Coordinates of C-alpha atoms in Angstrom, one line a residue:
M376 CA -74.0 -43.9 -85.4
T377 CA -72.4 -42.4 -82.3
T378 CA -73.4 -38.9 -81.5
H379 CA -71.7 -36.4 -79.2
T380 CA -73.4 -33.7 -77.1
P381 CA -71.6 -30.4 -77.7
I382 CA -70.7 -28.0 -74.9
P383 CA -73.5 -25.5 -74.6
T384 CA -73.2 -22.3 -76.5
T385 CA -72.9 -19.0 -74.7
S386 CA -76.6 -18.2 -74.9
E387 CA -77.5 -21.7 -73.7
Q388 CA -75.1 -21.5 -70.8
K389 CA -76.9 -18.4 -69.5
K390 CA -80.2 -20.1 -69.1
P391 CA -81.0 -20.3 -65.3
T392 CA -81.4 -23.8 -64.0
A393 CA -82.1 -24.9 -60.4
P394 CA -79.0 -26.0 -58.5
R395 CA -78.8 -29.8 -58.0
G396 CA -77.0 -30.1 -54.7
A397 CA -74.7 -28.4 -52.1
L398 CA -71.7 -28.5 -54.5
D399 CA -73.7 -27.0 -57.3
R400 CA -75.1 -24.2 -55.0
F401 CA -71.6 -23.4 -53.6
F402 CA -69.9 -23.1 -57.0
H403 CA -72.9 -22.0 -59.1
I404 CA -72.1 -24.8 -61.5
T405 CA -75.5 -25.1 -63.2
E406 CA -76.0 -21.3 -63.1
R407 CA -72.8 -20.9 -65.2
G408 CA -73.9 -23.5 -67.7
S409 CA -71.4 -26.2 -66.6
T410 CA -71.4 -29.6 -65.0
V411 CA -69.2 -31.4 -62.5
A412 CA -67.7 -33.5 -65.2
R413 CA -66.8 -30.5 -67.3
E414 CA -65.2 -28.8 -64.3
V415 CA -63.1 -31.9 -63.6
R416 CA -62.0 -32.2 -67.2
G417 CA -61.2 -28.4 -67.3
G418 CA -59.1 -28.8 -64.1
L419 CA -57.2 -31.7 -65.6
V420 CA -56.5 -29.9 -68.8
T421 CA -55.3 -26.7 -67.0
F422 CA -53.0 -28.8 -64.8
F423 CA -51.4 -30.7 -67.7
T424 CA -50.9 -27.5 -69.8
M425 CA -49.1 -25.8 -66.9
A426 CA -47.4 -28.8 -65.3
Y427 CA -44.2 -27.8 -67.1
I428 CA -43.6 -25.3 -64.3
L429 CA -42.7 -28.2 -62.0
V430 CA -39.7 -28.9 -64.3
L431 CA -38.9 -25.4 -65.4
N432 CA -39.0 -23.5 -62.1
P433 CA -36.4 -25.8 -60.4
L434 CA -34.3 -25.5 -63.6
V435 CA -34.2 -21.8 -63.1
L436 CA -33.9 -21.6 -59.3
S437 CA -31.7 -24.6 -58.5
T438 CA -28.7 -23.3 -60.4
P439 CA -26.0 -21.4 -58.4
H440 CA -25.5 -17.9 -59.7
E441 CA -22.5 -15.7 -59.0
G442 CA -21.3 -18.3 -56.6
I443 CA -24.4 -18.1 -54.4
A444 CA -26.1 -21.4 -53.6
P445 CA -29.8 -22.0 -54.3
L446 CA -32.4 -22.6 -51.5
G447 CA -32.5 -26.3 -52.2
T448 CA -32.0 -29.1 -54.6
S449 CA -34.0 -29.4 -57.8
E450 CA -36.3 -32.0 -56.2
Q451 CA -36.9 -29.8 -53.2
I452 CA -37.7 -26.7 -55.3
A453 CA -40.1 -28.8 -57.4
A454 CA -41.9 -30.0 -54.3
G455 CA -42.2 -26.5 -53.0
T456 CA -43.4 -25.2 -56.3
A457 CA -46.1 -27.9 -56.4
F458 CA -47.1 -27.3 -52.8
V459 CA -47.5 -23.5 -53.0
A460 CA -49.3 -23.7 -56.4
G461 CA -51.7 -26.3 -55.1
V462 CA -52.6 -24.4 -52.0
I463 CA -53.1 -21.0 -53.7
T464 CA -55.0 -22.5 -56.7
I465 CA -57.4 -24.3 -54.3
L466 CA -57.8 -21.0 -52.4
M467 CA -58.7 -19.3 -55.8
G468 CA -61.4 -21.9 -56.3
L469 CA -62.8 -21.7 -52.8
V470 CA -62.6 -17.9 -52.2
A471 CA -63.1 -16.5 -55.7
N472 CA -64.9 -19.3 -57.5
Y473 CA -63.0 -18.6 -60.6
P474 CA -61.4 -21.2 -63.0
M475 CA -57.9 -19.7 -62.8
A476 CA -54.8 -21.6 -61.6
L477 CA -51.7 -20.0 -60.1
A478 CA -48.1 -21.1 -60.0
A479 CA -44.6 -19.7 -59.9
G480 CA -44.3 -17.0 -62.6
L481 CA -41.7 -17.6 -65.2
G482 CA -40.8 -14.0 -65.8
I483 CA -40.3 -13.2 -62.1
N484 CA -38.3 -16.4 -61.3
A485 CA -35.9 -15.5 -64.2
M486 CA -35.6 -12.0 -62.8
I487 CA -34.8 -13.4 -59.4
A488 CA -32.2 -15.9 -60.6
Y489 CA -30.5 -13.8 -63.3
T490 CA -30.9 -10.2 -62.0
L491 CA -31.4 -10.0 -58.3
V492 CA -29.3 -12.9 -57.0
G493 CA -25.6 -11.9 -57.0
M494 CA -26.4 -8.1 -57.1
N495 CA -23.9 -6.8 -54.5
G496 CA -24.0 -10.3 -52.8
M497 CA -27.8 -10.6 -52.7
T498 CA -28.8 -14.2 -51.9
Y499 CA -31.9 -16.2 -53.0
A500 CA -33.4 -15.6 -49.6
D501 CA -32.9 -11.9 -49.9
A502 CA -34.6 -11.9 -53.4
M503 CA -37.5 -14.0 -52.0
G504 CA -37.9 -11.3 -49.3
L505 CA -38.4 -8.7 -52.0
V506 CA -41.1 -10.9 -53.5
V507 CA -42.9 -11.1 -50.1
I508 CA -42.7 -7.3 -49.8
E509 CA -44.0 -6.8 -53.3
G510 CA -46.9 -9.2 -52.5
V511 CA -47.8 -7.3 -49.3
I512 CA -47.9 -4.0 -51.2
I513 CA -50.2 -5.4 -53.9
L514 CA -52.4 -6.9 -51.2
V515 CA -52.8 -3.5 -49.5
L516 CA -53.6 -2.0 -52.9
V517 CA -56.3 -4.6 -53.4
L518 CA -57.8 -4.2 -49.9
T519 CA -57.9 -0.4 -50.3
G520 CA -59.7 -0.8 -53.6
F521 CA -57.0 0.8 -55.7
R522 CA -56.1 -2.3 -57.8
E523 CA -59.7 -3.1 -58.6
A524 CA -60.4 0.6 -59.4
V525 CA -57.5 0.6 -62.0
F526 CA -58.9 -2.5 -63.6
K527 CA -62.4 -1.0 -63.9
A528 CA -61.0 2.2 -65.3
V529 CA -59.7 0.4 -68.4
P530 CA -62.1 0.9 -71.4
A531 CA -64.0 -2.2 -72.5
D532 CA -62.4 -2.3 -76.0
I533 CA -58.9 -2.3 -74.5
K534 CA -59.9 -5.2 -72.2
T535 CA -61.0 -7.1 -75.2
A536 CA -57.8 -6.3 -77.0
I537 CA -55.9 -7.6 -74.0
S538 CA -57.8 -10.9 -74.3
V539 CA -57.1 -11.1 -78.0
G540 CA -53.4 -10.3 -77.6
I541 CA -53.0 -12.9 -74.9
G542 CA -54.6 -15.4 -77.3
L543 CA -52.0 -14.7 -80.0
F544 CA -49.3 -14.7 -77.3
I545 CA -50.2 -18.2 -75.9
A546 CA -50.5 -19.6 -79.5
L547 CA -47.0 -18.3 -80.2
I548 CA -45.8 -19.9 -76.9
G549 CA -47.2 -23.2 -78.0
L550 CA -45.5 -23.0 -81.4
V551 CA -42.1 -21.9 -79.9
D552 CA -42.2 -24.5 -77.0
A553 CA -42.9 -27.3 -79.5
K554 CA -40.0 -26.0 -81.7
V555 CA -42.4 -25.5 -84.6
V556 CA -41.2 -21.9 -84.7
R557 CA -37.6 -21.2 -83.7
A558 CA -35.2 -18.3 -83.3
G559 CA -32.6 -17.9 -86.0
G560 CA -34.6 -16.8 -89.0
T561 CA -35.7 -13.3 -89.7
P562 CA -36.0 -13.3 -86.7
L563 CA -38.0 -16.5 -86.6
E564 CA -38.1 -19.5 -88.9
L565 CA -40.3 -22.6 -89.4
G566 CA -38.9 -25.6 -87.6
L567 CA -35.2 -26.4 -88.2
G568 CA -33.6 -24.7 -91.1
G569 CA -37.0 -23.7 -92.6
S570 CA -38.6 -27.2 -92.4
L571 CA -40.4 -29.3 -89.8
Q572 CA -38.0 -32.1 -88.6
G573 CA -38.0 -34.6 -85.8
W574 CA -40.4 -36.9 -84.0
P575 CA -41.3 -34.4 -81.3
V576 CA -42.7 -32.0 -84.0
L577 CA -44.8 -34.9 -85.3
V578 CA -46.2 -35.5 -81.8
F579 CA -47.2 -31.8 -81.7
L580 CA -48.9 -31.9 -85.1
F581 CA -50.7 -35.1 -84.1
G582 CA -52.0 -33.5 -81.0
L583 CA -53.0 -30.3 -82.7
F584 CA -54.9 -31.9 -85.5
L585 CA -56.5 -34.5 -83.2
I586 CA -57.8 -31.7 -81.0
L587 CA -59.0 -29.7 -84.0
V588 CA -60.9 -32.7 -85.4
L589 CA -62.5 -33.5 -82.1
H590 CA -63.3 -29.9 -81.6
V591 CA -65.1 -29.4 -84.9
R592 CA -66.9 -32.7 -84.3
K593 CA -68.0 -31.3 -80.9
V594 CA -66.5 -34.1 -78.9
R595 CA -66.4 -33.4 -75.2
G596 CA -62.9 -33.5 -73.6
S597 CA -61.2 -32.8 -77.0
I598 CA -58.2 -31.0 -75.4
L599 CA -57.7 -33.5 -72.6
I600 CA -58.0 -36.4 -75.1
G601 CA -55.4 -34.7 -77.3
I602 CA -52.9 -34.3 -74.5
V603 CA -53.2 -37.8 -73.2
A604 CA -53.1 -39.4 -76.7
S605 CA -50.1 -37.3 -77.7
T606 CA -48.3 -38.3 -74.4
V607 CA -48.9 -41.9 -75.2
L608 CA -47.5 -41.5 -78.7
A609 CA -44.5 -39.6 -77.4
A610 CA -43.8 -42.4 -74.9
V611 CA -44.0 -45.0 -77.6
I612 CA -41.6 -43.0 -79.9
E613 CA -39.1 -42.4 -77.1
G614 CA -39.2 -46.1 -76.2
F615 CA -38.1 -47.0 -79.7
A616 CA -36.0 -44.0 -80.8
H617 CA -34.5 -42.9 -77.5
L618 CA -34.4 -39.2 -78.7
G619 CA -33.4 -37.7 -75.4
A620 CA -33.5 -34.0 -74.4
F621 CA -33.2 -31.1 -76.8
D622 CA -29.9 -29.4 -77.3
A623 CA -29.4 -26.7 -79.9
E624 CA -26.0 -28.0 -81.0
S625 CA -26.0 -31.8 -80.4
N626 CA -29.7 -32.8 -80.4
P627 CA -31.8 -30.1 -82.2
T628 CA -34.7 -32.6 -82.7
G629 CA -34.9 -33.9 -79.1
W630 CA -37.7 -33.3 -76.6
S631 CA -38.1 -29.7 -75.6
L632 CA -38.1 -30.2 -71.8
S633 CA -39.6 -33.3 -70.4
I634 CA -38.6 -36.7 -71.8
P635 CA -41.7 -39.0 -72.1
S636 CA -40.2 -42.0 -70.2
L637 CA -40.6 -43.4 -66.8
E638 CA -37.6 -44.8 -65.0
G639 CA -37.8 -46.2 -61.5
S640 CA -40.8 -45.8 -59.1
P641 CA -43.6 -43.5 -60.2
I642 CA -44.0 -42.4 -56.5
E643 CA -41.5 -40.5 -54.3
L644 CA -41.7 -38.7 -51.0
P645 CA -41.3 -34.9 -51.3
S646 CA -39.1 -32.5 -49.2
L647 CA -40.4 -29.0 -48.5
A648 CA -37.1 -27.7 -47.5
T649 CA -37.5 -24.3 -49.3
L650 CA -40.5 -23.2 -47.2
G651 CA -39.7 -20.2 -45.0
H652 CA -36.4 -19.4 -46.6
F653 CA -36.7 -15.7 -47.2
S654 CA -35.1 -12.5 -45.7
L655 CA -37.1 -9.3 -45.6
L656 CA -34.2 -7.0 -44.6
G657 CA -31.2 -8.7 -46.3
S658 CA -31.6 -6.8 -49.6
L659 CA -31.6 -3.4 -47.8
E660 CA -28.3 -4.2 -46.3
K661 CA -26.8 -5.2 -49.6
V662 CA -28.2 -2.8 -52.3
G663 CA -29.7 0.1 -50.3
V664 CA -33.1 1.7 -50.1
V665 CA -33.3 3.2 -53.6
S666 CA -32.4 0.0 -55.4
V667 CA -34.9 -2.0 -53.3
V668 CA -37.7 0.5 -54.1
L669 CA -37.0 0.2 -57.9
L670 CA -36.7 -3.6 -57.8
V671 CA -39.9 -4.0 -55.8
F672 CA -41.6 -1.6 -58.3
S673 CA -40.4 -3.8 -61.2
L674 CA -41.7 -7.0 -59.6
M675 CA -45.0 -5.3 -58.5
L676 CA -45.9 -3.9 -61.9
A677 CA -45.4 -7.2 -63.7
D678 CA -47.7 -9.0 -61.1
F679 CA -50.2 -6.1 -61.0
F680 CA -51.1 -6.1 -64.7
D681 CA -50.4 -9.6 -65.7
T682 CA -53.2 -10.9 -63.6
M683 CA -55.5 -8.2 -64.8
G684 CA -55.0 -9.4 -68.4
T685 CA -55.2 -13.0 -67.5
M686 CA -58.5 -12.9 -65.6
V687 CA -60.1 -10.8 -68.3
A688 CA -59.0 -13.3 -71.0
I689 CA -60.3 -16.3 -69.0
G690 CA -63.5 -14.5 -68.2
A691 CA -64.1 -13.6 -71.8
E692 CA -63.3 -17.2 -73.0
G693 CA -65.9 -18.6 -70.5
D694 CA -68.5 -15.8 -71.0
L695 CA -68.1 -14.8 -67.3
L696 CA -67.7 -11.1 -67.7
D697 CA -70.4 -8.5 -67.0
E698 CA -71.4 -5.8 -69.5
D699 CA -68.4 -3.7 -68.5
G700 CA -65.9 -6.5 -69.0
N701 CA -65.4 -7.3 -65.3
P702 CA -65.3 -10.8 -64.0
P703 CA -67.4 -11.9 -60.9
R704 CA -65.7 -11.5 -57.5
T705 CA -62.9 -9.3 -58.9
R706 CA -61.7 -8.3 -55.5
E707 CA -61.5 -11.9 -54.3
I708 CA -59.6 -12.9 -57.4
L709 CA -57.1 -10.1 -56.8
V710 CA -56.8 -10.9 -53.1
V711 CA -55.9 -14.5 -53.7
D712 CA -53.5 -13.4 -56.5
S713 CA -51.7 -11.1 -54.0
L714 CA -51.5 -13.9 -51.5
G715 CA -49.9 -16.0 -54.2
A716 CA -47.1 -13.5 -54.5
I717 CA -46.6 -13.6 -50.7
A718 CA -46.8 -17.3 -50.4
G719 CA -44.4 -17.9 -53.3
G720 CA -41.8 -15.7 -51.8
A721 CA -42.3 -17.1 -48.3
G722 CA -42.1 -20.6 -49.8
G723 CA -38.8 -19.9 -51.6
V724 CA -40.2 -20.7 -55.0
S725 CA -40.8 -17.2 -56.5
S726 CA -44.0 -15.2 -56.8
N727 CA -47.1 -17.3 -57.7
T728 CA -49.3 -15.6 -60.3
S729 CA -52.3 -16.5 -62.5
Y730 CA -51.6 -18.6 -65.5
I731 CA -53.1 -17.9 -68.9
E732 CA -52.9 -21.7 -69.5
S733 CA -56.1 -21.8 -67.4
A734 CA -57.8 -20.7 -70.6
A735 CA -57.2 -24.2 -71.9
G736 CA -59.3 -25.6 -69.0
V737 CA -62.0 -23.0 -69.8
G738 CA -61.9 -24.1 -73.4
E739 CA -62.6 -27.6 -72.1
G740 CA -65.7 -26.4 -70.3
A741 CA -64.5 -25.1 -66.9
R742 CA -66.6 -22.2 -65.6
T743 CA -66.2 -22.3 -61.8
G744 CA -63.7 -22.6 -59.0
L745 CA -64.3 -26.3 -58.8
A746 CA -61.9 -26.7 -61.8
S747 CA -59.3 -24.7 -59.8
I748 CA -59.7 -27.1 -56.9
V749 CA -59.2 -30.0 -59.2
T750 CA -56.0 -28.4 -60.6
G751 CA -54.8 -27.5 -57.1
V752 CA -55.3 -31.1 -55.8
L753 CA -53.4 -32.4 -58.8
F754 CA -50.5 -30.0 -58.0
L755 CA -50.4 -31.3 -54.4
A756 CA -50.6 -34.9 -55.7
S757 CA -47.8 -34.2 -58.1
M758 CA -45.4 -33.8 -55.1
F759 CA -45.7 -37.6 -54.8
I760 CA -46.0 -38.6 -58.4
A761 CA -43.5 -36.2 -60.0
P762 CA -42.0 -38.8 -62.3
V763 CA -45.4 -39.4 -63.9
V764 CA -46.2 -35.7 -64.3
S765 CA -42.8 -35.1 -65.9
M766 CA -43.6 -37.7 -68.6
V767 CA -45.9 -35.1 -70.4
P768 CA -43.6 -33.4 -72.9
Y769 CA -44.1 -29.9 -74.2
E770 CA -45.0 -31.3 -77.5
A771 CA -48.0 -33.1 -76.1
A772 CA -49.3 -30.1 -74.0
T773 CA -48.7 -27.1 -76.2
P774 CA -51.3 -28.0 -79.0
A775 CA -53.9 -27.0 -76.4
L776 CA -52.4 -23.5 -76.2
V777 CA -52.6 -23.0 -80.0
V778 CA -56.3 -24.1 -80.0
V779 CA -57.2 -21.9 -77.1
G780 CA -55.3 -19.0 -78.8
F781 CA -57.7 -19.4 -81.7
L782 CA -60.7 -19.4 -79.4
M783 CA -59.6 -16.2 -77.7
M784 CA -58.8 -14.6 -81.1
T785 CA -62.5 -14.8 -82.1
Q786 CA -63.2 -11.9 -79.7
V787 CA -61.4 -9.5 -82.0
T788 CA -64.7 -8.7 -83.8
D789 CA -66.0 -7.1 -80.6
I790 CA -63.5 -4.2 -80.9
D791 CA -64.7 -1.0 -82.5
W792 CA -62.2 -0.9 -85.4
K793 CA -63.9 2.1 -87.1
T794 CA -63.1 4.4 -84.2
P795 CA -59.3 5.4 -84.4
E796 CA -58.9 6.4 -80.8
I797 CA -60.0 2.9 -79.8
A798 CA -58.7 0.8 -82.7
L799 CA -55.1 2.1 -82.6
P800 CA -54.5 1.4 -78.9
A801 CA -56.3 -1.9 -79.3
F802 CA -54.0 -2.9 -82.2
I803 CA -50.9 -1.9 -80.3
T804 CA -52.0 -3.9 -77.3
I805 CA -52.6 -7.0 -79.4
I806 CA -49.4 -7.0 -81.4
M807 CA -47.0 -6.1 -78.5
M808 CA -47.9 -9.1 -76.4
P809 CA -46.6 -11.8 -78.9
F810 CA -44.0 -9.5 -80.4
S811 CA -42.4 -8.5 -77.1
Y812 CA -43.2 -11.9 -75.5
S813 CA -44.8 -10.2 -72.5
I814 CA -48.4 -9.6 -71.4
T815 CA -47.3 -6.7 -69.2
N816 CA -45.5 -5.0 -72.1
G817 CA -48.6 -5.3 -74.3
I818 CA -50.9 -3.8 -71.6
G819 CA -48.4 -1.0 -70.9
A820 CA -48.0 -0.1 -74.6
G821 CA -51.8 -0.2 -75.0
F822 CA -52.3 2.1 -72.0
V823 CA -49.7 4.6 -73.1
S824 CA -50.9 4.7 -76.7
Y825 CA -54.5 5.1 -75.5
L826 CA -53.5 8.1 -73.5
V827 CA -51.5 9.7 -76.4
V828 CA -54.3 9.2 -78.9
Q829 CA -57.0 10.6 -76.5
L830 CA -54.8 13.7 -75.9
A831 CA -54.3 14.1 -79.7
R832 CA -58.1 13.9 -80.2
G833 CA -58.7 16.5 -77.5
K834 CA -60.7 14.1 -75.4
V835 CA -58.8 14.8 -72.1
K836 CA -62.0 14.7 -70.0
Q837 CA -62.7 11.1 -71.2
I838 CA -59.5 9.8 -69.8
H839 CA -60.1 8.2 -66.4
P840 CA -57.7 9.6 -63.7
L841 CA -56.4 6.1 -62.9
M842 CA -55.6 5.6 -66.6
W843 CA -53.3 8.6 -66.2
V844 CA -51.7 7.0 -63.2
A845 CA -51.3 3.6 -64.8
S846 CA -49.8 5.1 -68.0
V847 CA -47.3 7.2 -66.1
L848 CA -46.2 4.1 -64.1
F849 CA -45.8 2.2 -67.4
V850 CA -43.6 5.0 -68.8
V851 CA -41.4 4.6 -65.7
Y852 CA -41.5 0.9 -66.2
F853 CA -40.4 1.1 -69.8
T854 CA -37.6 3.5 -69.0
L855 CA -36.5 1.9 -65.7
E856 CA -32.9 1.1 -66.8
P857 CA -32.1 4.7 -67.9
I858 CA -33.7 5.9 -64.6
K859 CA -31.5 3.5 -62.6
A860 CA -28.4 4.6 -64.6
I861 CA -29.2 8.3 -63.9
L862 CA -29.7 7.5 -60.2
G863 CA -26.5 5.4 -60.2
V864 CA -28.2 2.3 -58.8
G865 CA -28.5 -1.4 -59.8

């Protein structure tokens, strides 16, 4: 009878063990209860769960808007996306020793393509210049200690609620991306017309239940095995059925984004034509100072708090947080994240930010920056093997998000639900992330509600000054459009 050695429990992972080599000493692998094999597996899983950005970012940024041409072809933007993500993720591993990967942020790239570009003639280069400015400002806030201070001012229960909310959010992302849950119901519905239809959904269910079975059987590599097996199944199905890409009208049961088939050579030479295509002053000439300030503020706030929530969620999943809910090397994590925004703008591929999909790698056993280096190297390699990477469909990768969402949800018992001034803001934080489809909105709603509840309870002195600052900023963020209308800008 074959037996499988389970990944150590939290208490087992904390037992100090002597380092076993230079690599172990540098990354503290044994100290964090991990092994090189687990780090490699975790890095692989993280890459495959977020590799969709190599398809989706070019899809968003390569389309002309308002008659303004993009910075490059779809292939060039894909190569730039992979290059910047690879470099910054490797930097996260080396500098911060944290199992968190970065890549172009979906929310920000959409804001660039559909809001900034075309505004009074603003080009993609002008918009990327705003991203660079936003990144520099955040970097200054990190170096002065302000960003870290805001993070540490957040009550521990709210940090836990952020992790739980993100867990629900990524589980919903997994279900939506696999078309198990779709818009059109009240307001959502199960599958197509209230039932699960199509081969891609079958691939998702196969991957989900395979991972669940392997997980409860304590098989190492369960998530990675699930992704690979589901991809193979998807390729076989596509080879026989030729389903093609999803289209709401003509092909509602097609593959969501990537079609699991390989045509032509699996290797191609990349072009990094987007690098350096940004303009720092172009936006000022086109929309004016007031609009630039408000636009940079919008970009900055999303970057500022998204990473805070992500690094807490990843740290909680990997049992890497201290007693106050802070991850190790918080400043280094935030510095690299800020550099990601700058590099993404300078690279012409949008701000690079931390990805909650990294939690899938942590769920596979990753605990150190070595996993980030593995993910980063795979991003760099993907510039040359883009056809192979694009074979992994959403339906094969998203089961990992649902499983990791469950793992993160287990932290909900750590919240003090018997104390209203903590329980209510925690609840609002949790529900607003999936319901508004935004980590930033959930954090903001939690902060503002925490402030209101504390004031109602007469506990003004217990509110940290930086929580006041953050809450006021979020009020501005939530009412930005009326403010812009009053000021007559944008």
